[in-house]
PDB file of C-alpha atoms in Angstrom:
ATOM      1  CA  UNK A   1      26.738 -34.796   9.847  1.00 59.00           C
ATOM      2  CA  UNK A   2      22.589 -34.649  11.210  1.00 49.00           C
ATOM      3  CA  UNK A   3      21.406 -37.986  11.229  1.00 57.00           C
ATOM      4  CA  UNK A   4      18.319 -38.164   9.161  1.00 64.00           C
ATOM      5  CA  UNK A   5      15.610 -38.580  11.686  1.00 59.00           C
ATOM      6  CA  UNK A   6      16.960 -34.868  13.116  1.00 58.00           C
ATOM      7  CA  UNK A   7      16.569 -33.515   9.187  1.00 58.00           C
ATOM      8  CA  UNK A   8      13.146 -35.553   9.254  1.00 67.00           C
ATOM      9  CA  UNK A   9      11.967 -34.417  12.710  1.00 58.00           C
ATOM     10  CA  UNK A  10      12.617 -30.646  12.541  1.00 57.00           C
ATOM     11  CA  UNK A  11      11.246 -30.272   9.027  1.00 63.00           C
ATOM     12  CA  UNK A  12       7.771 -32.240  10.718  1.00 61.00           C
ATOM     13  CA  UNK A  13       8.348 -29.552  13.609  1.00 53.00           C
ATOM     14  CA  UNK A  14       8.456 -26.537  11.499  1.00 59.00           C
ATOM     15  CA  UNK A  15       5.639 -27.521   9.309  1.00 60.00           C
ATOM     16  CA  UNK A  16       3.391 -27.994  12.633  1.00 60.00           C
ATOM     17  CA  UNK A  17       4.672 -24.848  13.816  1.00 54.00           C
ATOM     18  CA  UNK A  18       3.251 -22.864  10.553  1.00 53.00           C
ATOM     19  CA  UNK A  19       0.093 -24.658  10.420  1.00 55.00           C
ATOM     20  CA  UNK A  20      -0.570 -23.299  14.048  1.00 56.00           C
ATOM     21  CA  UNK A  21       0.772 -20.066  14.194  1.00 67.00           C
ATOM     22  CA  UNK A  22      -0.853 -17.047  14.796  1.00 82.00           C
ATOM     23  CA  UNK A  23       0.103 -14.209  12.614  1.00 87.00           C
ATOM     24  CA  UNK A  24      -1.514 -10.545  13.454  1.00 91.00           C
ATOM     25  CA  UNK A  25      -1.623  -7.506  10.984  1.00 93.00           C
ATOM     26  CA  UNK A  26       0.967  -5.024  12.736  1.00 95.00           C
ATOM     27  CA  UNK A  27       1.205  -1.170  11.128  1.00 96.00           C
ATOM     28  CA  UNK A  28       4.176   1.159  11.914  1.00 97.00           C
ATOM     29  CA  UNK A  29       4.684   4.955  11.416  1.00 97.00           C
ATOM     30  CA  UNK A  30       7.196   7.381  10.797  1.00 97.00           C
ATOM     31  CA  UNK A  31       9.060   9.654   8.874  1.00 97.00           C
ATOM     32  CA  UNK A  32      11.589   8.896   5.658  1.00 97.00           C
ATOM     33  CA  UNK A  33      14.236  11.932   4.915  1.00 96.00           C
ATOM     34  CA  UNK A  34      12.800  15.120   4.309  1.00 96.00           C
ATOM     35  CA  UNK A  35       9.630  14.425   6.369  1.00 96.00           C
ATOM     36  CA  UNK A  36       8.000  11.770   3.977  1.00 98.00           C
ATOM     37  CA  UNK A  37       5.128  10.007   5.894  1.00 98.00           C
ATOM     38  CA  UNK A  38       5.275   6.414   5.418  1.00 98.00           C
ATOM     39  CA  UNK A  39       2.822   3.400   6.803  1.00 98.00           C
ATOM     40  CA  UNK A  40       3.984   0.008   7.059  1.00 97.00           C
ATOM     41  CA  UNK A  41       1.319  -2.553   6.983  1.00 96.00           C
ATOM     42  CA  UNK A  42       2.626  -6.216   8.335  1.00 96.00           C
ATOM     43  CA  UNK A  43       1.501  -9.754   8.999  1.00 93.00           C
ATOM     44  CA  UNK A  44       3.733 -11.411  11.639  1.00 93.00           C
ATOM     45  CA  UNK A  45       4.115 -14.242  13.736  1.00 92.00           C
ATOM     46  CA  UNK A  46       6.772 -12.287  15.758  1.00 93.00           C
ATOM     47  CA  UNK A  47       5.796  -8.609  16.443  1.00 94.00           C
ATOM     48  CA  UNK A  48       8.982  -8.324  18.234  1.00 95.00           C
ATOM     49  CA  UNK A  49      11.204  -9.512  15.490  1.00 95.00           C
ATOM     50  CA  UNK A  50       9.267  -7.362  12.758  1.00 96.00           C
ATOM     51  CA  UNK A  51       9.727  -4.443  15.127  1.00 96.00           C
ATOM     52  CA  UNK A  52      13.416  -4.794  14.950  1.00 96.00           C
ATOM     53  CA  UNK A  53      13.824  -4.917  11.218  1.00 97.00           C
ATOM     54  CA  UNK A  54      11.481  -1.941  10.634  1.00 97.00           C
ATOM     55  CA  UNK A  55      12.906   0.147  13.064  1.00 97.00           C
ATOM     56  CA  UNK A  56      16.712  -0.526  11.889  1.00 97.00           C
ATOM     57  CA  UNK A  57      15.706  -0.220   8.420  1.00 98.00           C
ATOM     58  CA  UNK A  58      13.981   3.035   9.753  1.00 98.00           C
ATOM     59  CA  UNK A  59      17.391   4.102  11.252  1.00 97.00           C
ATOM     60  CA  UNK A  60      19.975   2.739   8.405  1.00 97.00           C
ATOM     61  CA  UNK A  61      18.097   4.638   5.681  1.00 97.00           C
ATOM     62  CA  UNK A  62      18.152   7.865   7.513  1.00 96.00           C
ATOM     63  CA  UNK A  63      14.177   7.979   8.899  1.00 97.00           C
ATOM     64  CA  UNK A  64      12.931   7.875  12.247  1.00 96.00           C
ATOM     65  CA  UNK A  65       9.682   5.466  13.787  1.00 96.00           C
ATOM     66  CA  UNK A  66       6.910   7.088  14.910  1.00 95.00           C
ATOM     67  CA  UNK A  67       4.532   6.702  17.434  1.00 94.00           C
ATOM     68  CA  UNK A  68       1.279   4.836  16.473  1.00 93.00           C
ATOM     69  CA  UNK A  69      -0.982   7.715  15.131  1.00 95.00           C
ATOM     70  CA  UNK A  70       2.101  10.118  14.228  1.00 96.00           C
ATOM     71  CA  UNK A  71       1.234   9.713  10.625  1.00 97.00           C
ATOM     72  CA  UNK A  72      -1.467   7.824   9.877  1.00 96.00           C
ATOM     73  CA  UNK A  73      -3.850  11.022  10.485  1.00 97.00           C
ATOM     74  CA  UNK A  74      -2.214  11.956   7.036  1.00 97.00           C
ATOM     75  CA  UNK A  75      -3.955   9.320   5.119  1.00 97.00           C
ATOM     76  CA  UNK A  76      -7.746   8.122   4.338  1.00 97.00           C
ATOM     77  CA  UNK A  77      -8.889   4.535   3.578  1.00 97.00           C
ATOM     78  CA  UNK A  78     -10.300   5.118   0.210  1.00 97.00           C
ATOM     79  CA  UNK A  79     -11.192   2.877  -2.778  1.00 97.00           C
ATOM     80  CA  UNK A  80      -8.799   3.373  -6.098  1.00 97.00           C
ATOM     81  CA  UNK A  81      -9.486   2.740 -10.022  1.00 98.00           C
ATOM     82  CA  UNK A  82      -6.747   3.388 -12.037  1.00 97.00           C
ATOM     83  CA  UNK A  83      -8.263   3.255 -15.998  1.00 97.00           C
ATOM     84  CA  UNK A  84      -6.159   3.251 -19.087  1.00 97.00           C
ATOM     85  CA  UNK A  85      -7.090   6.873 -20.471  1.00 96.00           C
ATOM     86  CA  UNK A  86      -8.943   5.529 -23.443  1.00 96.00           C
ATOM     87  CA  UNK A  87     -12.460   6.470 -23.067  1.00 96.00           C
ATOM     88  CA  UNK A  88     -14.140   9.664 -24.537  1.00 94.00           C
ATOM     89  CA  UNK A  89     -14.271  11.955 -21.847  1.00 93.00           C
ATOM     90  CA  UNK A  90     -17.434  13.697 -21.549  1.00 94.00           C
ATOM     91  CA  UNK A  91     -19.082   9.905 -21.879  1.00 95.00           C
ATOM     92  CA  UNK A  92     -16.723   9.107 -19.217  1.00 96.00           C
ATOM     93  CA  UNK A  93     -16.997  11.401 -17.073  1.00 95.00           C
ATOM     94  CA  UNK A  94     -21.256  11.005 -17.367  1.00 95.00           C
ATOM     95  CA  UNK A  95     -21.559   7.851 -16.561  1.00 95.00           C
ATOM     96  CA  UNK A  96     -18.808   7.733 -13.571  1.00 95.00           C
ATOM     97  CA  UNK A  97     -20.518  11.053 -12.062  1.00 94.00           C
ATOM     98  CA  UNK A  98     -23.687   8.749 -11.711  1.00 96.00           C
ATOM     99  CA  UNK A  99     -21.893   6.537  -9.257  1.00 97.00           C
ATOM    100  CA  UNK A 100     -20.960   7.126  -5.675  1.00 98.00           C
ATOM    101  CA  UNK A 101     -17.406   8.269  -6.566  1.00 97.00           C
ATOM    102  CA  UNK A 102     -15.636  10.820  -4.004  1.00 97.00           C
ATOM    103  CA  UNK A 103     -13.138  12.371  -7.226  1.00 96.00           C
ATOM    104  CA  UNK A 104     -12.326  11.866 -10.793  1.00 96.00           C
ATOM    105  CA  UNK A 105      -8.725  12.823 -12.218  1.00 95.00           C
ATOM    106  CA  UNK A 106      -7.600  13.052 -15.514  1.00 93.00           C
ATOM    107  CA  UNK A 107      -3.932  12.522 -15.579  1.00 87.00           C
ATOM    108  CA  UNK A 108      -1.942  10.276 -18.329  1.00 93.00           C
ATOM    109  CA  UNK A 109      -4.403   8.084 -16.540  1.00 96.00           C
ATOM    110  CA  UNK A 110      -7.935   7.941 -15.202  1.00 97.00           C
ATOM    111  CA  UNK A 111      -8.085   8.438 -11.611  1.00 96.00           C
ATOM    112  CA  UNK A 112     -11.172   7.570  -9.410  1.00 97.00           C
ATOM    113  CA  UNK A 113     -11.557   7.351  -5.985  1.00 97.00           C
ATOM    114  CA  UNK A 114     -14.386   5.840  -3.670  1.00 98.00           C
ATOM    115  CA  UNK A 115     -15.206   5.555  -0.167  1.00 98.00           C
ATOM    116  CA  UNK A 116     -13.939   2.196   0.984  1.00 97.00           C
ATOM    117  CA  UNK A 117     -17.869   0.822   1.403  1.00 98.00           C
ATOM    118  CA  UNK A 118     -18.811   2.040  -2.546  1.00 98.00           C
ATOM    119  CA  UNK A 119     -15.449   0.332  -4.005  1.00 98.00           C
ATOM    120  CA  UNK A 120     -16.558  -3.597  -5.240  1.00 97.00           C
ATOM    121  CA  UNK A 121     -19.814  -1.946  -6.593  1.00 98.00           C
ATOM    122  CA  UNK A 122     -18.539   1.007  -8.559  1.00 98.00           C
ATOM    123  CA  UNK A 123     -15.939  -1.541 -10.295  1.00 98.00           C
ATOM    124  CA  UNK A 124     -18.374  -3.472 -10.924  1.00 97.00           C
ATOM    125  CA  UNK A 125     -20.838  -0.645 -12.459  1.00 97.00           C
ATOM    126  CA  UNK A 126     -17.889   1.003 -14.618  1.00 97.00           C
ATOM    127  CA  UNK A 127     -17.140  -3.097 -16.025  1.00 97.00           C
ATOM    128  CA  UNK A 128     -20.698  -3.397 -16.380  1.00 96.00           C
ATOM    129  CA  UNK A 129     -20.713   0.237 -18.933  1.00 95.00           C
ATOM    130  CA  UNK A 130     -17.706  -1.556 -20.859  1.00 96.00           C
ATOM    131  CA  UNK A 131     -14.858   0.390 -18.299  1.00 97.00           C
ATOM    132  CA  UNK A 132     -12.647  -2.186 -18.130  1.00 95.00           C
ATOM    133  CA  UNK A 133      -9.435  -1.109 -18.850  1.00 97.00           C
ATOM    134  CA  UNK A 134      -8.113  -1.361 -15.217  1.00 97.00           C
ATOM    135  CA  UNK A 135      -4.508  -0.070 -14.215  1.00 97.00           C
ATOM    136  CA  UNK A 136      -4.897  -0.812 -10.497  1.00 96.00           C
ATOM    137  CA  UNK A 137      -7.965  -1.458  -8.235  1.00 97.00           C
ATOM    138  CA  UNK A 138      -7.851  -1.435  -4.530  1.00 96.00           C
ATOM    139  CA  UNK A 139      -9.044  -0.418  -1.401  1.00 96.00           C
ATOM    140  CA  UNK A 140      -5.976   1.356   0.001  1.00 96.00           C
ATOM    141  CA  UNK A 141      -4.440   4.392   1.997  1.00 97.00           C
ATOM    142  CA  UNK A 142      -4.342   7.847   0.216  1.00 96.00           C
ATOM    143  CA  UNK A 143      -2.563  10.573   2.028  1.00 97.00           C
ATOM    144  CA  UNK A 144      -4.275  13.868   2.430  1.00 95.00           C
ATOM    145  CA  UNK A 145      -1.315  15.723   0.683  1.00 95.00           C
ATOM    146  CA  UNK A 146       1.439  14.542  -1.253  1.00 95.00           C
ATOM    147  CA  UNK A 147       5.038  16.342  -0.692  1.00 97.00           C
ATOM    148  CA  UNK A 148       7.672  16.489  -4.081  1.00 97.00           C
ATOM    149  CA  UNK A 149      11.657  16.500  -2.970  1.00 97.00           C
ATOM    150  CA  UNK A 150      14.525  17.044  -5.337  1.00 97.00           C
ATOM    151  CA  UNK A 151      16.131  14.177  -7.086  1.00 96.00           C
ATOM    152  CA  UNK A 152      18.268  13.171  -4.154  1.00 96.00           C
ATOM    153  CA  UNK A 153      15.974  13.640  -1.669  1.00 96.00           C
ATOM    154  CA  UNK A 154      13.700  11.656  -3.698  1.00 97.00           C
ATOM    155  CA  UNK A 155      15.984   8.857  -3.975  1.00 97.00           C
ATOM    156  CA  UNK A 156      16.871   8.236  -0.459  1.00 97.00           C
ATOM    157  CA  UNK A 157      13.137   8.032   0.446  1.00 97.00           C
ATOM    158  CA  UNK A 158      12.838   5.632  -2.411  1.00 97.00           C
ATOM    159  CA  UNK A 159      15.931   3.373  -1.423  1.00 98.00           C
ATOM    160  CA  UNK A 160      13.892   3.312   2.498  1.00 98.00           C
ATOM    161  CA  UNK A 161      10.485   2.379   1.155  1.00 97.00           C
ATOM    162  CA  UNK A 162      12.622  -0.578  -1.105  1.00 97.00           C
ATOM    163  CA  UNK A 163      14.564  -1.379   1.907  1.00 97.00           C
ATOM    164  CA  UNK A 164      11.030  -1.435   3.887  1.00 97.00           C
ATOM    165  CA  UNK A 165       9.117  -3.602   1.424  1.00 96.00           C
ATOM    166  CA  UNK A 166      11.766  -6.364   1.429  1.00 96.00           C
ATOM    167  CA  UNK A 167      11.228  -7.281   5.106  1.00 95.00           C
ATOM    168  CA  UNK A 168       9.542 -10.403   4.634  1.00 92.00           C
ATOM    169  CA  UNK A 169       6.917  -9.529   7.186  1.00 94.00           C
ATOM    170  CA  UNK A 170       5.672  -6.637   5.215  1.00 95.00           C
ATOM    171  CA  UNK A 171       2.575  -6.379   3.054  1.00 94.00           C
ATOM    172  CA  UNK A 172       2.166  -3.197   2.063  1.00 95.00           C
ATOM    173  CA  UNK A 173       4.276   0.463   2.352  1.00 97.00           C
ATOM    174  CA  UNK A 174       2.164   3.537   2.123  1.00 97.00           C
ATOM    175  CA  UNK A 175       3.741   6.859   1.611  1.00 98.00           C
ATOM    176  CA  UNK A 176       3.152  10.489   0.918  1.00 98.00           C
ATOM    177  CA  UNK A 177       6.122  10.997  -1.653  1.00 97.00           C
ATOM    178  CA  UNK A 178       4.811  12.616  -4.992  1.00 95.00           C
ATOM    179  CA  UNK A 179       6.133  10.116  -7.880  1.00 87.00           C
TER     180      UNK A 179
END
C-alpha cells in the first residue's frame, strides 16, 4: 500500500510536469495498402514515443512510413466550406463567384474551396449573403488527386487511418482515399 504523501506528491509532480511541458506539432508520411497517401499531423511532448506508435501502427495495419516530403507534395493547404445543398443554384453560384474562391462543386453537397489566406473572409461574406448552412469549415490539407480501391482494399486503409487517429498524440489524419 503507497502511503498518501507518495499518491499526494506524484499527482503535484505530474501536474507541474504538464503545466511546463513543451509540446511541438510533429507530421509523418507514408503510404496505407494500395498506395493511399496519408499525413499525420501531431502535438507531442515526446517525439520519440509518438514516433513509435505511428510507425507500428504504420507496420501492424499493413502501410509503410515515409520519409518527410514522400507524400505531402500530394496535398495543398487550402480553405474548405462544406454547405448543405439548399440554395438556388444560379443565385449561389453568383454570389460565391464574386469572392476569392479557387473551385465550386456541386455534389449531394456544396463544395468550396479557398486559398488558406481568403478562408475567415469568404465564410464570413457567404454568412453575411444568408449562406449559413455550414457542413464543415476549415483550413485543411486537400490532396491533388484522390485514388478509389475496392471494398477490401478500402477497408484496410480505413481500419489504419482509425488505428492512426486513436494515438493520443494525434490531431489530425489526412489522406488521399476517395470516400
Amino acid at each position: 500500500n503507497m502511503p498518501k504523501s507518495n499518491i499526494e506528491s506524484a499527482i503535484a509532480k505530474a501536474m507541474n510536469k504538464n503545466n511546463s511541458e513543451n509540446y511541438e506539432e510533429v507530421r509523418y508520411e507514408g503510404y496505407g495498402p494500395a498506395g493511399i497517401a496519408i499525413m499525420v499531423h501531431c502535438l507531442t511532448d515526446n517525439k520519440n514515443r509518438t514516433a513509435s506508435f505511428v510507425r507500428s501502427t504504420f507496420t501492424k495495419k499493413n502501410g509503410n512510413l515515409g520519409t518527410d516530403g514522400s507524400v505531402s507534395y500530394m496535398f495543398k493547404r487550402k480553405g474548405l466550406i462544406v454547405l448543405e445543398n439548399v440554395y438556388e443554384e444560379n443565385k449561389f453560384l453568383e454570389d460565391a463567384l464574386n469572392l476569392p474562391v479557387l473551385d465550386v462543386l456541386y455534389d449531394d453537397d456544396i463544395i468550396i474551396y479557398t486559398k488558406p489566406e481568403d478562408f475567415i473572409m469568404v465564410k464570413e461574406e457567404l454568412e453575411k449573403n444568408g449562406y449559413d448552412k455550414f457542413i464543415t469549415s476549415e483550413v485543411t490539407f486537400i490532396p491533388d488527386n484522390y485514388i478509389k480501391l475496392n471494398e477490401e482494399e478500402e477497408e484496410k486503409v480505413l481500419s489504419l487511418i482509425e488505428s492512426l487517429e486513436e494515438i493520443e498524440d494525434v490531431q489530425n489524419v489526412y489522406h488521399n482515399l476517395e470516400m
